[in-house]
Amino acid sequence: MIIKVESRSIGKVACDVLIVGVYEDKEKPLHDYLQHEKFKAQKGDASLINTQGGIPAVRICFVGLGKSKEINRDTVRNACAMGAKKAICAKAKNIAVYMDTPEDMSQAAAEGIVLGSYKFQGFHKKIEEEHKLVTAAIIVSSQGKVKAAQEAVKFGNIIATAENRVRDLTNCPSNVTTPEYLAAYAKQIAKETKVTCKILDPEKENMECIMAVAKGSDILPKVVVLSYKGSSKKELTALVGKGVTFDSGGISLKPSAQMWEMKGDMAGAAAVIEAMRVIAKLGIPKNIVAVIPLTENMPSGHALKPGDVIGSLDGTTVEIISTDAEGRLILADAITYAKKLGAARIFDCATLTGGCVTALGDVASGLMGNDEKMIDEVLEAAEKSGEKAWHLPLYEEYKDYLKSSVADIKNCMDRGKASPSTGGTFLHKFVGDTPWVHLDIAGTAYLSKARPPYAEGATGVPLRTMIEWLRS
Ligand code: BES
Ligand code: ZN
Ligand code: ZN
């Protein structure tokens, strides 16, 4: 979508829908049009009004911003997403947005417009004629504000467009987004940007954990390595994303009712792949490598079994208690690989545990790590980007949960206590002392009910957090 920045009076903006932010406690712009409306301007309120030719805009969509003192980027992002959605329902092609904020929040506004316009196309026999926004104009109050806002809008547009691609990949069924498909997708990004792509065969690389998870599937696992050089310094940052393209649980089979949701068990991988596109497009001045393990987790006569003992890329042996704790296995090898490449810090994201959904719902991701500074950095980035993350502990005691009498470590605890922290503790064993943060996105990657700025389905979390962190 093309998003421009303009400075002009909102009474003079020509467009199909003019989205106007309104505070509960401040004078309402264009208030004449609200005379007969019960519009309180609370967050979440929206009212679409035909201007009957009174101004060049055909319709106005008033969106509530709540109390002026509490205004922040999240409110602006959500209000813009709601406005964009309403505008699309009204078959608008060109919209304009005006929100009077104390500081420039046009990045969040652009993100909201793009995120709010998202709809997963699906695979219908008859493709419905889709209504898409063509242009958006963000109206700022003076010419002097245009330049800074343009830069912010450019960032917001790039990030949210990539986020929508993450949502597409995650919403796609597992018979489409196979390891092969995602590897080809990553290669395409490398073609389009200044990123290089290598596809590894985990068997040749001795990635025994990945091979163990893949054993039950008829399709081959792959590991995607995307590299970006944005600095002449040596320091390398690694991003790792869980790419289980379908998680049936394996021999420790999941109940069938919600099993279909496990097509989204590659949300972390999708976010990391798209993060590399954004990193290259923004020209972030850092060296960044993405390591993305991709496989299915299936039951079969060849599958991994509970009680099996397997090896790993770093030589650690693992006793399998549940074949459904597969994410940490493939991440372990990917993390080891990142360390071998010389990563000075590692960020991983994964739909890792149902326990994280129990603890934090779909509202916040669970954040764990071994380095206070990096933990604080990522928490701050999450806060700034409007993707909530909550710090969970990695207490020493959790290590006891994973003690095995036959191998170096168990892949999980048989009684499932503190599963997000136990998952984190398992990963920590492979990370060692390298500064590291792990984000459990099991709850936040997928919404069963729409919530601004998201529609129902995949969210694209934690793309914004990653980019915000890397930019800081
Ligand atoms: N992919 C699941 C976690 C998950 C659950 C993601 C719900 C999204 C929504 C993961 O591989 C898994 O099955 N984890 C197990 C771990 C347990 C066996 C220790 C879980 O959470 O039940
Ligand atoms: Zn699982
Ligand atoms: Zn899984």
PDB file of C-alpha atoms in Angstrom, residues 242-462:
ATOM      1  CA  LYS A 242      10.818 -22.733  15.594  1.00  0.00           C
ATOM      2  CA  GLY A 243       9.608 -24.140  12.302  1.00  0.00           C
ATOM      3  CA  VAL A 244       7.459 -27.172  13.020  1.00  0.00           C
ATOM      4  CA  THR A 245       5.245 -27.059   9.945  1.00  0.00           C
ATOM      5  CA  PHE A 246       2.775 -29.390  11.622  1.00  0.00           C
ATOM      6  CA  ASP A 247       2.881 -30.661  15.197  1.00  0.00           C
ATOM      7  CA  SER A 248       0.696 -33.737  15.646  1.00  0.00           C
ATOM      8  CA  GLY A 249       2.610 -34.490  18.840  1.00  0.00           C
ATOM      9  CA  GLY A 250       4.218 -37.526  17.214  1.00  0.00           C
ATOM     10  CA  ILE A 251       3.779 -40.816  19.095  1.00  0.00           C
ATOM     11  CA  SER A 252       2.777 -38.697  22.119  1.00  0.00           C
ATOM     12  CA  LEU A 253      -0.190 -37.775  19.927  1.00  0.00           C
ATOM     13  CA  LYS A 254      -2.164 -34.623  20.659  1.00  0.00           C
ATOM     14  CA  PRO A 255      -5.951 -34.770  21.154  1.00  0.00           C
ATOM     15  CA  SER A 256      -7.675 -34.344  17.796  1.00  0.00           C
ATOM     16  CA  ALA A 257     -10.073 -31.490  18.633  1.00  0.00           C
ATOM     17  CA  GLN A 258      -7.777 -28.483  18.216  1.00  0.00           C
ATOM     18  CA  MET A 259      -4.964 -30.308  16.456  1.00  0.00           C
ATOM     19  CA  TRP A 260      -5.499 -28.319  13.241  1.00  0.00           C
ATOM     20  CA  GLU A 261      -4.159 -25.246  15.032  1.00  0.00           C
ATOM     21  CA  MET A 262      -0.744 -26.886  14.960  1.00  0.00           C
ATOM     22  CA  LYS A 263      -0.378 -25.824  11.326  1.00  0.00           C
ATOM     23  CA  GLY A 264       0.762 -22.611  12.989  1.00  0.00           C
ATOM     24  CA  ASP A 265       3.633 -24.228  14.899  1.00  0.00           C
ATOM     25  CA  MET A 266       6.037 -22.541  12.459  1.00  0.00           C
ATOM     26  CA  ALA A 267       5.007 -19.000  13.436  1.00  0.00           C
ATOM     27  CA  GLY A 268       8.436 -18.334  14.974  1.00  0.00           C
ATOM     28  CA  ALA A 269      10.170 -19.465  11.783  1.00  0.00           C
ATOM     29  CA  ALA A 270       7.919 -17.276   9.634  1.00  0.00           C
ATOM     30  CA  ALA A 271       8.579 -14.236  11.832  1.00  0.00           C
ATOM     31  CA  VAL A 272      12.349 -14.764  11.694  1.00  0.00           C
ATOM     32  CA  ILE A 273      12.337 -15.250   7.902  1.00  0.00           C
ATOM     33  CA  GLU A 274      10.400 -12.028   7.356  1.00  0.00           C
ATOM     34  CA  ALA A 275      12.515 -10.222   9.956  1.00  0.00           C
ATOM     35  CA  MET A 276      15.502 -10.784   7.656  1.00  0.00           C
ATOM     36  CA  ARG A 277      13.678  -9.084   4.790  1.00  0.00           C
ATOM     37  CA  VAL A 278      12.898  -6.095   7.013  1.00  0.00           C
ATOM     38  CA  ILE A 279      16.462  -5.949   8.366  1.00  0.00           C
ATOM     39  CA  ALA A 280      17.819  -5.782   4.822  1.00  0.00           C
ATOM     40  CA  LYS A 281      15.232  -3.247   3.663  1.00  0.00           C
ATOM     41  CA  LEU A 282      15.891  -0.960   6.624  1.00  0.00           C
ATOM     42  CA  GLY A 283      19.647  -1.452   6.312  1.00  0.00           C
ATOM     43  CA  ILE A 284      20.103  -2.162  10.005  1.00  0.00           C
ATOM     44  CA  PRO A 285      23.822  -1.628  10.787  1.00  0.00           C
ATOM     45  CA  LYS A 286      24.462  -5.023  12.378  1.00  0.00           C
ATOM     46  CA  ASN A 287      25.543  -8.482  11.263  1.00  0.00           C
ATOM     47  CA  ILE A 288      22.626 -10.833  11.645  1.00  0.00           C
ATOM     48  CA  VAL A 289      22.154 -14.507  10.908  1.00  0.00           C
ATOM     49  CA  ALA A 290      18.880 -16.392  11.008  1.00  0.00           C
ATOM     50  CA  VAL A 291      18.874 -20.133  11.681  1.00  0.00           C
ATOM     51  CA  ILE A 292      15.531 -21.741  10.986  1.00  0.00           C
ATOM     52  CA  PRO A 293      14.950 -25.465  11.579  1.00  0.00           C
ATOM     53  CA  LEU A 294      12.001 -26.802   9.573  1.00  0.00           C
ATOM     54  CA  THR A 295      10.265 -30.156  10.000  1.00  0.00           C
ATOM     55  CA  GLU A 296       6.967 -31.897  10.612  1.00  0.00           C
ATOM     56  CA  ASN A 297       6.306 -33.814  13.829  1.00  0.00           C
ATOM     57  CA  MET A 298       4.363 -36.936  12.870  1.00  0.00           C
ATOM     58  CA  PRO A 299       3.653 -40.408  14.261  1.00  0.00           C
ATOM     59  CA  SER A 300       4.567 -43.459  12.175  1.00  0.00           C
ATOM     60  CA  GLY A 301       6.397 -46.777  12.407  1.00  0.00           C
ATOM     61  CA  HIS A 302       9.592 -44.808  11.899  1.00  0.00           C
ATOM     62  CA  ALA A 303       8.833 -42.137  14.463  1.00  0.00           C
ATOM     63  CA  LEU A 304      10.767 -41.138  17.553  1.00  0.00           C
ATOM     64  CA  LYS A 305       9.367 -42.826  20.681  1.00  0.00           C
ATOM     65  CA  PRO A 306       9.073 -41.847  24.332  1.00  0.00           C
ATOM     66  CA  GLY A 307      12.019 -43.332  26.205  1.00  0.00           C
ATOM     67  CA  ASP A 308      14.369 -43.096  23.224  1.00  0.00           C
ATOM     68  CA  VAL A 309      17.771 -41.555  23.799  1.00  0.00           C
ATOM     69  CA  ILE A 310      19.100 -39.374  21.009  1.00  0.00           C
ATOM     70  CA  GLY A 311      22.206 -37.332  20.275  1.00  0.00           C
ATOM     71  CA  SER A 312      22.455 -33.691  19.238  1.00  0.00           C
ATOM     72  CA  LEU A 313      24.700 -31.385  17.239  1.00  0.00           C
ATOM     73  CA  ASP A 314      26.657 -30.396  20.351  1.00  0.00           C
ATOM     74  CA  GLY A 315      26.974 -33.996  21.553  1.00  0.00           C
ATOM     75  CA  THR A 316      24.584 -33.704  24.494  1.00  0.00           C
ATOM     76  CA  THR A 317      22.381 -36.802  24.791  1.00  0.00           C
ATOM     77  CA  VAL A 318      18.651 -36.379  25.326  1.00  0.00           C
ATOM     78  CA  GLU A 319      16.102 -38.762  26.817  1.00  0.00           C
ATOM     79  CA  ILE A 320      12.744 -38.306  25.143  1.00  0.00           C
ATOM     80  CA  ILE A 321       9.907 -38.203  27.664  1.00  0.00           C
ATOM     81  CA  SER A 322       7.328 -36.771  25.261  1.00  0.00           C
ATOM     82  CA  THR A 323       7.678 -36.618  21.500  1.00  0.00           C
ATOM     83  CA  ASP A 324       5.341 -33.617  21.724  1.00  0.00           C
ATOM     84  CA  ALA A 325       8.150 -31.554  23.275  1.00  0.00           C
ATOM     85  CA  GLU A 326       9.740 -31.417  19.811  1.00  0.00           C
ATOM     86  CA  GLY A 327      10.227 -27.672  19.398  1.00  0.00           C
ATOM     87  CA  ARG A 328      13.024 -27.481  21.942  1.00  0.00           C
ATOM     88  CA  LEU A 329      14.787 -30.380  20.203  1.00  0.00           C
ATOM     89  CA  ILE A 330      15.004 -28.679  16.828  1.00  0.00           C
ATOM     90  CA  LEU A 331      15.849 -25.355  18.496  1.00  0.00           C
ATOM     91  CA  ALA A 332      18.692 -27.019  20.407  1.00  0.00           C
ATOM     92  CA  ASP A 333      20.485 -27.948  17.180  1.00  0.00           C
ATOM     93  CA  ALA A 334      19.717 -24.579  15.579  1.00  0.00           C
ATOM     94  CA  ILE A 335      21.109 -22.758  18.633  1.00  0.00           C
ATOM     95  CA  THR A 336      24.244 -24.916  18.568  1.00  0.00           C
ATOM     96  CA  TYR A 337      24.660 -24.127  14.874  1.00  0.00           C
ATOM     97  CA  ALA A 338      24.305 -20.386  15.575  1.00  0.00           C
ATOM     98  CA  LYS A 339      26.977 -20.682  18.267  1.00  0.00           C
ATOM     99  CA  LYS A 340      29.287 -22.481  15.847  1.00  0.00           C
ATOM    100  CA  LEU A 341      28.842 -19.567  13.452  1.00  0.00           C
ATOM    101  CA  GLY A 342      30.136 -17.338  16.239  1.00  0.00           C
ATOM    102  CA  ALA A 343      26.927 -15.682  17.430  1.00  0.00           C
ATOM    103  CA  ALA A 344      27.620 -13.227  20.265  1.00  0.00           C
ATOM    104  CA  ARG A 345      23.957 -13.170  21.237  1.00  0.00           C
ATOM    105  CA  ILE A 346      20.983 -15.314  20.394  1.00  0.00           C
ATOM    106  CA  PHE A 347      17.294 -14.469  20.213  1.00  0.00           C
ATOM    107  CA  ASP A 348      14.855 -17.309  19.687  1.00  0.00           C
ATOM    108  CA  CYS A 349      11.097 -17.341  19.313  1.00  0.00           C
ATOM    109  CA  ALA A 350       8.894 -20.382  19.378  1.00  0.00           C
ATOM    110  CA  THR A 351       5.340 -21.597  19.873  1.00  0.00           C
ATOM    111  CA  LEU A 352       6.843 -23.773  22.576  1.00  0.00           C
ATOM    112  CA  THR A 353       4.402 -24.602  25.364  1.00  0.00           C
ATOM    113  CA  GLY A 354       0.704 -24.870  26.080  1.00  0.00           C
ATOM    114  CA  GLY A 355       1.648 -23.822  29.618  1.00  0.00           C
ATOM    115  CA  CYS A 356       2.525 -20.375  28.317  1.00  0.00           C
ATOM    116  CA  VAL A 357      -1.001 -20.085  26.888  1.00  0.00           C
ATOM    117  CA  THR A 358      -2.406 -21.128  30.284  1.00  0.00           C
ATOM    118  CA  ALA A 359      -0.276 -18.574  32.124  1.00  0.00           C
ATOM    119  CA  LEU A 360      -0.518 -15.526  29.858  1.00  0.00           C
ATOM    120  CA  GLY A 361      -3.317 -16.322  27.399  1.00  0.00           C
ATOM    121  CA  ASP A 362      -3.079 -14.760  23.958  1.00  0.00           C
ATOM    122  CA  VAL A 363      -2.184 -11.396  25.488  1.00  0.00           C
ATOM    123  CA  ALA A 364       1.530 -11.672  26.259  1.00  0.00           C
ATOM    124  CA  SER A 365       4.461 -13.828  25.193  1.00  0.00           C
ATOM    125  CA  GLY A 366       6.616 -15.472  27.855  1.00  0.00           C
ATOM    126  CA  LEU A 367      10.146 -14.080  27.922  1.00  0.00           C
ATOM    127  CA  MET A 368      13.116 -15.903  29.432  1.00  0.00           C
ATOM    128  CA  GLY A 369      16.843 -15.431  29.199  1.00  0.00           C
ATOM    129  CA  ASN A 370      20.269 -15.676  30.801  1.00  0.00           C
ATOM    130  CA  ASP A 371      21.442 -12.066  30.463  1.00  0.00           C
ATOM    131  CA  GLU A 372      19.850  -9.204  32.388  1.00  0.00           C
ATOM    132  CA  LYS A 373      20.914  -6.557  29.887  1.00  0.00           C
ATOM    133  CA  MET A 374      19.551  -8.412  26.885  1.00  0.00           C
ATOM    134  CA  ILE A 375      16.354  -9.329  28.764  1.00  0.00           C
ATOM    135  CA  ASP A 376      15.769  -5.643  29.564  1.00  0.00           C
ATOM    136  CA  GLU A 377      16.496  -4.633  25.970  1.00  0.00           C
ATOM    137  CA  VAL A 378      13.980  -7.091  24.549  1.00  0.00           C
ATOM    138  CA  LEU A 379      11.346  -6.258  27.191  1.00  0.00           C
ATOM    139  CA  GLU A 380      11.705  -2.614  26.270  1.00  0.00           C
ATOM    140  CA  ALA A 381      11.476  -3.375  22.548  1.00  0.00           C
ATOM    141  CA  ALA A 382       8.326  -5.427  23.163  1.00  0.00           C
ATOM    142  CA  GLU A 383       6.798  -2.595  25.160  1.00  0.00           C
ATOM    143  CA  LYS A 384       7.637  -0.031  22.497  1.00  0.00           C
ATOM    144  CA  SER A 385       6.303  -2.129  19.647  1.00  0.00           C
ATOM    145  CA  GLY A 386       3.038  -2.944  21.393  1.00  0.00           C
ATOM    146  CA  GLU A 387       3.683  -6.681  21.508  1.00  0.00           C
ATOM    147  CA  LYS A 388       3.401  -7.603  25.161  1.00  0.00           C
ATOM    148  CA  ALA A 389       6.022  -9.839  26.755  1.00  0.00           C
ATOM    149  CA  TRP A 390       6.225 -10.965  30.369  1.00  0.00           C
ATOM    150  CA  HIS A 391       9.442 -12.069  32.059  1.00  0.00           C
ATOM    151  CA  LEU A 392       9.261 -15.644  33.384  1.00  0.00           C
ATOM    152  CA  PRO A 393      11.957 -17.193  35.580  1.00  0.00           C
ATOM    153  CA  LEU A 394      14.670 -19.717  34.807  1.00  0.00           C
ATOM    154  CA  TYR A 395      15.361 -20.769  38.394  1.00  0.00           C
ATOM    155  CA  GLU A 396      18.216 -23.196  39.054  1.00  0.00           C
ATOM    156  CA  GLU A 397      15.717 -25.632  40.571  1.00  0.00           C
ATOM    157  CA  TYR A 398      14.093 -26.225  37.189  1.00  0.00           C
ATOM    158  CA  LYS A 399      17.277 -27.987  36.098  1.00  0.00           C
ATOM    159  CA  ASP A 400      16.336 -30.825  38.481  1.00  0.00           C
ATOM    160  CA  TYR A 401      13.119 -31.322  36.522  1.00  0.00           C
ATOM    161  CA  LEU A 402      15.183 -32.329  33.504  1.00  0.00           C
ATOM    162  CA  LYS A 403      17.668 -34.691  35.212  1.00  0.00           C
ATOM    163  CA  SER A 404      17.798 -38.041  33.461  1.00  0.00           C
ATOM    164  CA  SER A 405      19.326 -41.290  34.709  1.00  0.00           C
ATOM    165  CA  VAL A 406      20.096 -42.504  31.193  1.00  0.00           C
ATOM    166  CA  ALA A 407      21.082 -39.341  29.289  1.00  0.00           C
ATOM    167  CA  ASP A 408      22.493 -35.851  29.871  1.00  0.00           C
ATOM    168  CA  ILE A 409      19.031 -34.269  29.939  1.00  0.00           C
ATOM    169  CA  LYS A 410      15.330 -35.107  29.493  1.00  0.00           C
ATOM    170  CA  ASN A 411      13.409 -33.210  26.839  1.00  0.00           C
ATOM    171  CA  CYS A 412      10.638 -32.424  29.324  1.00  0.00           C
ATOM    172  CA  MET A 413       9.275 -33.239  32.720  1.00  0.00           C
ATOM    173  CA  ASP A 414       6.808 -36.100  33.033  1.00  0.00           C
ATOM    174  CA  ARG A 415       4.425 -34.046  35.155  1.00  0.00           C
ATOM    175  CA  GLY A 416       4.539 -30.870  33.065  1.00  0.00           C
ATOM    176  CA  LYS A 417       5.228 -28.439  35.914  1.00  0.00           C
ATOM    177  CA  ALA A 418       6.161 -24.868  34.904  1.00  0.00           C
ATOM    178  CA  SER A 419       6.399 -25.974  31.290  1.00  0.00           C
ATOM    179  CA  PRO A 420       7.411 -22.570  29.821  1.00  0.00           C
ATOM    180  CA  SER A 421      10.318 -22.355  32.272  1.00  0.00           C
ATOM    181  CA  THR A 422      11.201 -26.025  31.818  1.00  0.00           C
ATOM    182  CA  GLY A 423      11.275 -25.461  28.054  1.00  0.00           C
ATOM    183  CA  GLY A 424      13.492 -22.428  28.577  1.00  0.00           C
ATOM    184  CA  THR A 425      15.747 -24.427  30.893  1.00  0.00           C
ATOM    185  CA  PHE A 426      16.174 -27.108  28.229  1.00  0.00           C
ATOM    186  CA  LEU A 427      17.227 -24.489  25.661  1.00  0.00           C
ATOM    187  CA  HIS A 428      19.549 -22.830  28.201  1.00  0.00           C
ATOM    188  CA  LYS A 429      21.547 -26.074  28.414  1.00  0.00           C
ATOM    189  CA  PHE A 430      22.460 -25.689  24.726  1.00  0.00           C
ATOM    190  CA  VAL A 431      22.865 -21.905  24.790  1.00  0.00           C
ATOM    191  CA  GLY A 432      25.320 -21.961  27.694  1.00  0.00           C
ATOM    192  CA  ASP A 433      26.763 -18.544  28.537  1.00  0.00           C
ATOM    193  CA  THR A 434      26.070 -16.771  25.254  1.00  0.00           C
ATOM    194  CA  PRO A 435      23.679 -13.877  25.993  1.00  0.00           C
ATOM    195  CA  TRP A 436      20.259 -15.155  25.019  1.00  0.00           C
ATOM    196  CA  VAL A 437      16.566 -14.400  25.140  1.00  0.00           C
ATOM    197  CA  HIS A 438      13.791 -16.888  24.421  1.00  0.00           C
ATOM    198  CA  LEU A 439      10.275 -15.767  23.599  1.00  0.00           C
ATOM    199  CA  ASP A 440       7.484 -18.324  23.988  1.00  0.00           C
ATOM    200  CA  ILE A 441       4.814 -17.160  21.537  1.00  0.00           C
ATOM    201  CA  ALA A 442       2.475 -20.179  21.857  1.00  0.00           C
ATOM    202  CA  GLY A 443      -0.363 -17.901  22.997  1.00  0.00           C
ATOM    203  CA  THR A 444       0.324 -14.730  21.036  1.00  0.00           C
ATOM    204  CA  ALA A 445       1.085 -16.076  17.562  1.00  0.00           C
ATOM    205  CA  TYR A 446      -2.521 -16.995  16.902  1.00  0.00           C
ATOM    206  CA  LEU A 447      -5.810 -15.381  18.010  1.00  0.00           C
ATOM    207  CA  SER A 448      -9.034 -17.390  18.078  1.00  0.00           C
ATOM    208  CA  LYS A 449     -10.967 -14.100  18.187  1.00  0.00           C
ATOM    209  CA  ALA A 450     -10.102 -10.781  16.505  1.00  0.00           C
ATOM    210  CA  ARG A 451      -8.601  -8.046  18.681  1.00  0.00           C
ATOM    211  CA  PRO A 452      -7.282  -4.754  17.274  1.00  0.00           C
ATOM    212  CA  PRO A 453      -5.040  -4.420  15.412  1.00  0.00           C
ATOM    213  CA  TYR A 454      -5.433  -8.108  14.484  1.00  0.00           C
ATOM    214  CA  ALA A 455      -8.076 -10.174  12.739  1.00  0.00           C
ATOM    215  CA  GLU A 456      -8.785 -13.701  13.921  1.00  0.00           C
ATOM    216  CA  GLY A 457      -5.872 -16.044  13.156  1.00  0.00           C
ATOM    217  CA  ALA A 458      -2.145 -15.417  12.949  1.00  0.00           C
ATOM    218  CA  THR A 459      -0.732 -12.169  14.365  1.00  0.00           C
ATOM    219  CA  GLY A 460       2.841 -12.044  13.062  1.00  0.00           C
ATOM    220  CA  VAL A 461       4.210 -11.713  16.613  1.00  0.00           C
ATOM    221  CA  PRO A 462       7.109 -11.137  17.442  1.00  0.00           C
TER     222      PRO A 462
END
